[in-house]
Every structure is written in structure tokens, then in C-alpha cells.
Coordinates of N, CA and C in Angstrom, one line a residue:
X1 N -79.2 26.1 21.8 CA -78.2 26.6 22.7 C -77.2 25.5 23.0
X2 N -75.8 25.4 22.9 CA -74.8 24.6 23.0 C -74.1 25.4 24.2
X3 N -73.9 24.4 25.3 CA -73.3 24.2 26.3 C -71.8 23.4 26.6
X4 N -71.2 24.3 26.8 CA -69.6 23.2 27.4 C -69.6 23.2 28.9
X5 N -68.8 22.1 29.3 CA -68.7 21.9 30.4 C -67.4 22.0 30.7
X6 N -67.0 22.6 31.5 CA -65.4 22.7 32.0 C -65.1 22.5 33.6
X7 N -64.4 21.4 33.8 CA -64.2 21.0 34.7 C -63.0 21.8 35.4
X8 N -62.8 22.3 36.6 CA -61.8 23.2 37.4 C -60.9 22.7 37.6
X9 N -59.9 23.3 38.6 CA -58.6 22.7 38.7 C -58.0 23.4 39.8
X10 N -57.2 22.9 41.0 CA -56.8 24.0 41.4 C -55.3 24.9 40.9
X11 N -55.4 25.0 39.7 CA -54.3 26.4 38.9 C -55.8 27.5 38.2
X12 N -56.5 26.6 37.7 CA -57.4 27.3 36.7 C -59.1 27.3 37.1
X13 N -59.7 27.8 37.6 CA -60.7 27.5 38.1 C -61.5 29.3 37.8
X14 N -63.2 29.5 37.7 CA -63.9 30.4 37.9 C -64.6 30.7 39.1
X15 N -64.6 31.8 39.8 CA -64.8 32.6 40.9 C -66.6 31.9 40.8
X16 N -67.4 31.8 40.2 CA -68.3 31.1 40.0 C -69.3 32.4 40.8
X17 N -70.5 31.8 40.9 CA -71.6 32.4 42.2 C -72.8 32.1 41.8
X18 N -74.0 32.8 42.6 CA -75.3 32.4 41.9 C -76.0 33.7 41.2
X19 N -76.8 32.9 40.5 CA -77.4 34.3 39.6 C -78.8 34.0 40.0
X20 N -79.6 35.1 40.6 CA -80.8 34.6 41.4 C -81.4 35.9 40.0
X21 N -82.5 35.1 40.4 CA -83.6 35.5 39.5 C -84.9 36.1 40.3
X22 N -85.2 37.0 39.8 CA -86.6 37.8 40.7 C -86.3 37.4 42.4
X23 N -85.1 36.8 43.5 CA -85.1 37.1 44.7 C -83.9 38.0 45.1
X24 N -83.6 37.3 46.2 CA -82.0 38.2 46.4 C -81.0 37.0 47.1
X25 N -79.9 37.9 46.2 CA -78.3 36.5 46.7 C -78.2 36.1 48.2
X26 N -78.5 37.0 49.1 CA -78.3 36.7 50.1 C -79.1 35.4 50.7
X27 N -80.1 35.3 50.4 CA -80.5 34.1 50.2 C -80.3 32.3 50.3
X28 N -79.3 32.4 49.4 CA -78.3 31.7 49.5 C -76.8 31.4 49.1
X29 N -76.4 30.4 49.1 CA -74.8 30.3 49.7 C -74.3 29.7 48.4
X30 N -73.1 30.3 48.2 CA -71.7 29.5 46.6 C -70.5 29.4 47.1
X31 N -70.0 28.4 46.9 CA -68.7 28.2 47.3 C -68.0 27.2 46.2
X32 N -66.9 27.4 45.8 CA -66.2 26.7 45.0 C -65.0 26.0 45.6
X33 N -65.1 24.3 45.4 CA -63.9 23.7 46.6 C -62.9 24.2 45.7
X34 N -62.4 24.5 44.6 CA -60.9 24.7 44.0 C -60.5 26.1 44.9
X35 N -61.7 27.1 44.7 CA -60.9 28.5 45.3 C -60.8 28.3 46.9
X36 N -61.7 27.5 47.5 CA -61.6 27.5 48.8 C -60.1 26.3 49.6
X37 N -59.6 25.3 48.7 CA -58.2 24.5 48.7 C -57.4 25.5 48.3
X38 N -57.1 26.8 47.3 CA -56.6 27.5 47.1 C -56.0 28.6 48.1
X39 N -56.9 28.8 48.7 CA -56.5 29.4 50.3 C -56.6 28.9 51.3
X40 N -56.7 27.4 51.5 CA -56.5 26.7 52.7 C -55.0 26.3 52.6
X41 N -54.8 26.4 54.1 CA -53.5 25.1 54.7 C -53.7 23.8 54.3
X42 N -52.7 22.9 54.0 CA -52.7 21.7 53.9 C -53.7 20.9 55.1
X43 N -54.4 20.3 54.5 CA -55.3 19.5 55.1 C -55.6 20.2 56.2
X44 N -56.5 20.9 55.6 CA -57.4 21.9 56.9 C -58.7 21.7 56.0
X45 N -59.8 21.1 56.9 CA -60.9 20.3 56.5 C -62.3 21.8 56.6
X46 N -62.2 22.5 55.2 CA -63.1 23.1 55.3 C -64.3 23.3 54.9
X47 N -65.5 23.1 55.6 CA -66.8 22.8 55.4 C -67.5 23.9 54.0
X48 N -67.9 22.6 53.4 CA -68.5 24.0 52.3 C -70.0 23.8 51.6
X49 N -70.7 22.3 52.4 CA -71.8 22.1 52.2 C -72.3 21.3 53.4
X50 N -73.5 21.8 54.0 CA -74.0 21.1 55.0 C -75.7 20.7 54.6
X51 N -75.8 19.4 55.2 CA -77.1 19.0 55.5 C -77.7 18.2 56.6
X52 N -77.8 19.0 57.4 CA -77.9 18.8 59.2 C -76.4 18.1 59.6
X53 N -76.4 16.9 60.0 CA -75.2 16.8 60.2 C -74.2 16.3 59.5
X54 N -74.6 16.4 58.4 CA -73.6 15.5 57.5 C -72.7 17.3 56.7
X55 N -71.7 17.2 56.0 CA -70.9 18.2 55.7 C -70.3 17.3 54.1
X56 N -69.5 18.5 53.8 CA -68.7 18.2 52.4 C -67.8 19.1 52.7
X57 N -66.4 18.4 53.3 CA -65.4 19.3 53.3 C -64.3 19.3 52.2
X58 N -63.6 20.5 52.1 CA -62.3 20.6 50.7 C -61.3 20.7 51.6
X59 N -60.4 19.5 50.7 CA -58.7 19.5 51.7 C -57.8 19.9 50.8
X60 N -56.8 21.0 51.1 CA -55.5 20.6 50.1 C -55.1 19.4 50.6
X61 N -54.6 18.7 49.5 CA -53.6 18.2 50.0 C -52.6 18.3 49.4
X62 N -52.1 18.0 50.0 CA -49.9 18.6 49.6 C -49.4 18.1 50.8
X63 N -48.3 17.1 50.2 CA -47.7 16.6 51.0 C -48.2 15.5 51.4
X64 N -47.5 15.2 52.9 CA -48.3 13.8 53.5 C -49.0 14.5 54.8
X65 N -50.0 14.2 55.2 CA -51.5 14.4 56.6 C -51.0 13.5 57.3
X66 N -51.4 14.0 58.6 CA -51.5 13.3 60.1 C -52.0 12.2 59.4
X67 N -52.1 11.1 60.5 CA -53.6 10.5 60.7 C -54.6 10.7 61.2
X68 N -54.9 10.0 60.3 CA -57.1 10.3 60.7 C -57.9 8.9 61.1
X69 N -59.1 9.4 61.7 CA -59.7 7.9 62.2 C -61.0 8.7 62.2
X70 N -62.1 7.3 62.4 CA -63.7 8.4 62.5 C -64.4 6.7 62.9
X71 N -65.2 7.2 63.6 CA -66.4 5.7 64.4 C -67.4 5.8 63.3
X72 N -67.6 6.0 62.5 CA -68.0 6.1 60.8 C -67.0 5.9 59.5
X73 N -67.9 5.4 59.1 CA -67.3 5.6 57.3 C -67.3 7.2 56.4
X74 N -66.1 6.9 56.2 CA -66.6 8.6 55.5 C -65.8 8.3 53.9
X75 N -66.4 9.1 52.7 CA -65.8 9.1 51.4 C -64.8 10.4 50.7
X76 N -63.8 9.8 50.5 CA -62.6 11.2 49.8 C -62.7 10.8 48.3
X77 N -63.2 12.2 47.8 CA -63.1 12.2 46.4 C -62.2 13.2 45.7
X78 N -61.5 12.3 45.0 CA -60.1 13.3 44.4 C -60.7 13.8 43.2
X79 N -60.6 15.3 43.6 CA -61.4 16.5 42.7 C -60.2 16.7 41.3
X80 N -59.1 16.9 41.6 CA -57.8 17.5 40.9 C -56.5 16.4 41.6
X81 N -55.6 16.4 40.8 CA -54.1 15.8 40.6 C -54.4 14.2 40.8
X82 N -53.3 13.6 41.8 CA -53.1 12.3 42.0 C -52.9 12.6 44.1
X83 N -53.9 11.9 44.5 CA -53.8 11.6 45.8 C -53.7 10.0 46.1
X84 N -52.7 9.7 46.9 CA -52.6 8.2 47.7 C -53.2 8.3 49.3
X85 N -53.9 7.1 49.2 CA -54.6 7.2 50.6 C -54.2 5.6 51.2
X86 N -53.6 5.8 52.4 CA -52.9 4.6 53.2 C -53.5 4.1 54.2
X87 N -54.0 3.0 54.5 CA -54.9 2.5 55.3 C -54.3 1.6 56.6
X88 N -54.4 1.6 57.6 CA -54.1 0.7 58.6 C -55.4 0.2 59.2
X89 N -55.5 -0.7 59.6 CA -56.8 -1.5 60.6 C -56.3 -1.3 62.0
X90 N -57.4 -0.4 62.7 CA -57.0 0.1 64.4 C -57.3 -0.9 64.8
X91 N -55.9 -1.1 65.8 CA -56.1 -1.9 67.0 C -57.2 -1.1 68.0
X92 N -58.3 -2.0 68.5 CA -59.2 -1.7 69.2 C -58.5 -0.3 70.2
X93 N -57.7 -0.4 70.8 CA -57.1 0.3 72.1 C -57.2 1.6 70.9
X94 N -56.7 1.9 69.5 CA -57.3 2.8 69.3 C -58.4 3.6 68.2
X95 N -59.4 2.7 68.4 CA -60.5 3.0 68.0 C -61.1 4.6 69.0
X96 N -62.4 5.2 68.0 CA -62.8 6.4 68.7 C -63.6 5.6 69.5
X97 N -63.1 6.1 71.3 CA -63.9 5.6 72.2 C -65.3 6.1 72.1
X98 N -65.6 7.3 71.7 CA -67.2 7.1 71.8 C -68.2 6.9 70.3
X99 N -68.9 5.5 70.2 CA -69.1 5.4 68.7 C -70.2 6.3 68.4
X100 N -70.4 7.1 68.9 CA -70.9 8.2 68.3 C -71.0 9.4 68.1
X101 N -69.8 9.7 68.2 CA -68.7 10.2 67.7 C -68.8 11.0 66.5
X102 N -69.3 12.1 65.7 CA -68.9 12.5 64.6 C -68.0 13.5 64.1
X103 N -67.5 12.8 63.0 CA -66.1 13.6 62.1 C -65.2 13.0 63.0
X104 N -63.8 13.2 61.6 CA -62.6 12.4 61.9 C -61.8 13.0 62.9
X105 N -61.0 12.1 63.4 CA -60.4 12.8 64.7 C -59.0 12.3 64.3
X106 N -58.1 12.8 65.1 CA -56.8 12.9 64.6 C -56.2 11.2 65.5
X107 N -55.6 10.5 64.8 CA -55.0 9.1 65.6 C -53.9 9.9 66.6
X108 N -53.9 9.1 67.7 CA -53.0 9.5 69.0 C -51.8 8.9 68.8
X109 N -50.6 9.1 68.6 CA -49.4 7.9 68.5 C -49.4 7.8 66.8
X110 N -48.9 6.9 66.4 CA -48.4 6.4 65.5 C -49.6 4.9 65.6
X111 N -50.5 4.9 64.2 CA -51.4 4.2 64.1 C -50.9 2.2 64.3
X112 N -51.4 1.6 65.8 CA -51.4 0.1 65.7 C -52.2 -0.4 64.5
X113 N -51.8 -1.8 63.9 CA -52.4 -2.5 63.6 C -52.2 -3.1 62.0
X114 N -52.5 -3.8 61.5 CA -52.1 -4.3 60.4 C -52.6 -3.3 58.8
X115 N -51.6 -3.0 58.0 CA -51.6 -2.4 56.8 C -52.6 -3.0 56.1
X116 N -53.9 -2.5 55.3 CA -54.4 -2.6 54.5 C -54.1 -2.4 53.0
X117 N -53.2 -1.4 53.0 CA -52.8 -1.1 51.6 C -53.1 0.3 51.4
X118 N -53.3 0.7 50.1 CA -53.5 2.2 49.6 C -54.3 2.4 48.3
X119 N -54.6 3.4 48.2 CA -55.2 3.4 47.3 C -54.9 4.8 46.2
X120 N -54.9 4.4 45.0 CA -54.4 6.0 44.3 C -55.7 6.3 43.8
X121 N -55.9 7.7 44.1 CA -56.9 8.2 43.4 C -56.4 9.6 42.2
X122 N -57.2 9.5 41.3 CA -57.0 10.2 40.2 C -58.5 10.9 40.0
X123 N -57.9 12.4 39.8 CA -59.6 13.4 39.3 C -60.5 12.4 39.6
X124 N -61.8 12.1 39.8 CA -63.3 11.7 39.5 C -63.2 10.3 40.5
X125 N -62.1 10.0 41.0 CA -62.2 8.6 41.9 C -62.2 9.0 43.2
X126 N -63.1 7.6 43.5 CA -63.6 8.3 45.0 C -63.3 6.7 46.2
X127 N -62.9 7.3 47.5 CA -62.5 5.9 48.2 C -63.1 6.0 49.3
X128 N -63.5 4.6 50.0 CA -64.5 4.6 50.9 C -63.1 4.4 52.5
X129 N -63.3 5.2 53.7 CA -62.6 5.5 54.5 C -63.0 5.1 55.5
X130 N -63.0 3.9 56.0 CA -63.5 3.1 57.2 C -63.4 3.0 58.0
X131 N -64.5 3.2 59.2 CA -64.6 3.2 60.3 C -63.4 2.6 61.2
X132 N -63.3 3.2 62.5 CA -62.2 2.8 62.5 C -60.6 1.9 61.7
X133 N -60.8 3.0 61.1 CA -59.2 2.4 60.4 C -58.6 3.7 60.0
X134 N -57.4 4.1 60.3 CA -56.4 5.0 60.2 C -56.5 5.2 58.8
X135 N -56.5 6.6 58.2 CA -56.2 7.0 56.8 C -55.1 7.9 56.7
X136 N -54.0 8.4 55.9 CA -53.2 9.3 55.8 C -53.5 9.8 54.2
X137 N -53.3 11.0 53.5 CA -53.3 11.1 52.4 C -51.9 11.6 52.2
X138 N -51.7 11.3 50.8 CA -50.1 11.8 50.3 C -50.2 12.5 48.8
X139 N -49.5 13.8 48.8 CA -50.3 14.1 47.6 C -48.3 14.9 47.1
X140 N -48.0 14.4 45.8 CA -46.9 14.9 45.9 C -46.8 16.3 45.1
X141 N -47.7 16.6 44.8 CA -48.0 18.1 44.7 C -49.8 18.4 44.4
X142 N -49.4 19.8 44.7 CA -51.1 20.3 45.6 C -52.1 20.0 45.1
X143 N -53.2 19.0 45.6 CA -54.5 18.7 45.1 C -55.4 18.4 45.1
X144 N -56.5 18.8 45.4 CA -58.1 19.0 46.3 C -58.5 17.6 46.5
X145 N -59.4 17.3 47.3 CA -60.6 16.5 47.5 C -61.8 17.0 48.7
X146 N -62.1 16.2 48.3 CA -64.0 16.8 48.6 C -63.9 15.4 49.9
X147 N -64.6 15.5 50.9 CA -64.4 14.6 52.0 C -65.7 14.9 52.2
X148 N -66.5 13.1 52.1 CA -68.0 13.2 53.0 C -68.1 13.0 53.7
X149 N -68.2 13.3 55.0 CA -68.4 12.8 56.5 C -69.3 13.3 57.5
X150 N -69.7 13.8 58.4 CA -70.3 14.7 59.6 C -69.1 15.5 60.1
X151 N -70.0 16.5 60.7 CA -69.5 17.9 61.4 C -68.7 17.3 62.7
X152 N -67.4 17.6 62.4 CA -66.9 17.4 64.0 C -65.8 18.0 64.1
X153 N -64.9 17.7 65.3 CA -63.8 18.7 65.9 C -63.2 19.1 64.9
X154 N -62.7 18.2 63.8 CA -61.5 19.2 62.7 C -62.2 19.6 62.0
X155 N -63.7 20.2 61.4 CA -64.5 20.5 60.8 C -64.4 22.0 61.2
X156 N -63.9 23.1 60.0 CA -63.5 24.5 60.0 C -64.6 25.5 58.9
X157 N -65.7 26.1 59.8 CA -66.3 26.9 58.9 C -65.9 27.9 58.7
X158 N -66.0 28.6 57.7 CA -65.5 29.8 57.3 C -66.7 30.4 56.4
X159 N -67.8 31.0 56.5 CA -68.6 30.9 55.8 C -68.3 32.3 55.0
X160 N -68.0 32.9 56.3 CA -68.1 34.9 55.6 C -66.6 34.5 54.4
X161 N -66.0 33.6 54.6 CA -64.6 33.9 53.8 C -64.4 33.2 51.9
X162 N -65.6 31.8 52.5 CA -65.9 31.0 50.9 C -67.2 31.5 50.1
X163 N -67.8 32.0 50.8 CA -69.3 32.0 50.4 C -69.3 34.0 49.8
X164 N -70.6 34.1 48.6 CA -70.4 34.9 47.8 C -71.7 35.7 48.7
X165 N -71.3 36.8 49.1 CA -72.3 38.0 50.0 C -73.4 38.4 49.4
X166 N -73.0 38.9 48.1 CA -74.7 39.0 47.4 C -74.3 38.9 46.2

């Protein structure tokens, strides 16, 4: 038996699901981040894998994002196109006051503190988003990433809307 692999996109991607065998679908959960960036708003962080507290959210991106910050490290991995990710080092005054704290939170003001640089990511590259330090992504036309972090304020389930019923 010969197998291809076809990687998705968000223009061209399959509705996907699971094919259960001797149980029932309901059982468990499919979601595809291309179709689920497909009907999200720009950078609306939507949860599409959970394991207790940790999550795997899908962003469009398009365009340029707020800023972001998180009292954790979290990883963006560019699923589809070309994303740039811009880094500042927070001045303490705005770090997340509570370090325990999960998921990214939106920076207050216009991010203090010294430029780190940026980083381009292309399909399959993935960039590490550090703890307190401001991130912005820029994407000059529309294109997914996968975000590892924990469950928090901008963390958007939608389960009945991504997930395949039976």
C-alpha cells in the first residue's frame, strides 16, 4: 500500500474527521487548524487541542496583532505563508503582575523596553515567545499558526463549531 502525504493550506485544505472503528464518533474530537483560521477573525486565539492546562491554539494572521505578553514561554508555529514575529524585552513595570498567570495577555500601552529583533517564520518554523517579552505578529497576507501555551483570558473555545459531531 503506497501512501502520500499532503500537507494543507489555508486556500486548499480537507474537511478531515475521524473514522472510528467498532466505537462511536462521538467519542472523540477532529478539528483542522486550516478550516478553523478559515473562519476565524484575525488573531482570535482558537483552542483546538487541550491537555489539562496546556492548549494548541490556531491564529489567522493577517495583518499586524496587538501585543502580546505571557509570565511563560509559549511557541508559534507557522503552519502556512510567511509570518514575522517582533519582539521587545518588557520593562518590569510591564511584566504580567501575577507569575502565575496562564495564557497570553494583551500589553497595556505601547510595549517599554528594548527591541530584540524579529523573526521570519516560513511553513514548518517554529519560534520560542518569551516570558515576559512583548510579541506582535505581521503577516502580509492570511496565514495560520499553531500557538503552544496554556488556557487563558484570550483563549476562545468553540468546540460545537470546529469539532466533527459524529
Amino acid at each position: 500500500m503506497q501512501y502520500t502525504t499532503k500537507f494543507g493550506s489555508l486556500e486548499h485544505y480537507e474537511k478531515g474527521g475521524v473514522q472510528v472503528i467498532n466505537d462511536n464518533a462521538k467519542n472523540y474530537a477532529f478539528s483542522n487548524c486550516f478550516e478553523i483560521a478559515n473562519t476565524s477573525k484575525p488573531y482570535e486565539k482558537v483552542v483546538f487541542g487541550v491537555n489539562q492546562i496546556y492548549v494548541l491554539e490556531t491564529l489567522r494572521a493577517e495583518g499586524t496583532s496587538p501585543w502580546y505578553t505571557c509570565a511563560h514561554d509559549e511557541f508559534a508555529l507557522c503552519m502556512d505563508k510567511d509570518v514575522e514575529v517582533h519582539l521587545i524585552k518588557l520593562d518590569p513595570s510591564q511584566h504580567v503582575k501575577d507569575t502565575e498567570k496562564n495564557g497570553s495577555v494583551l500589553v497595556e500601552g505601547d510595549p517599554k523596553g528594548p527591541k530584540m529583533g524579529w523573526i521570519h517564520l516560513r511553513r514548518g518554523h517554529q519560534a520560542m515567545l518569551p516570558a515576559n517579552t512583548a510579541y506582535q505578529f505581521r503577516a502580509a497576507q492570511p496565514s495560520v499558526i499553531v500557538l503552544q501555551t496554556c488556557m487563558g483570558d484570550l483563549s476562545v473555545q468553540k468546540w460545537a463549531d470546529i469539532c466533527q459531531a459524529a
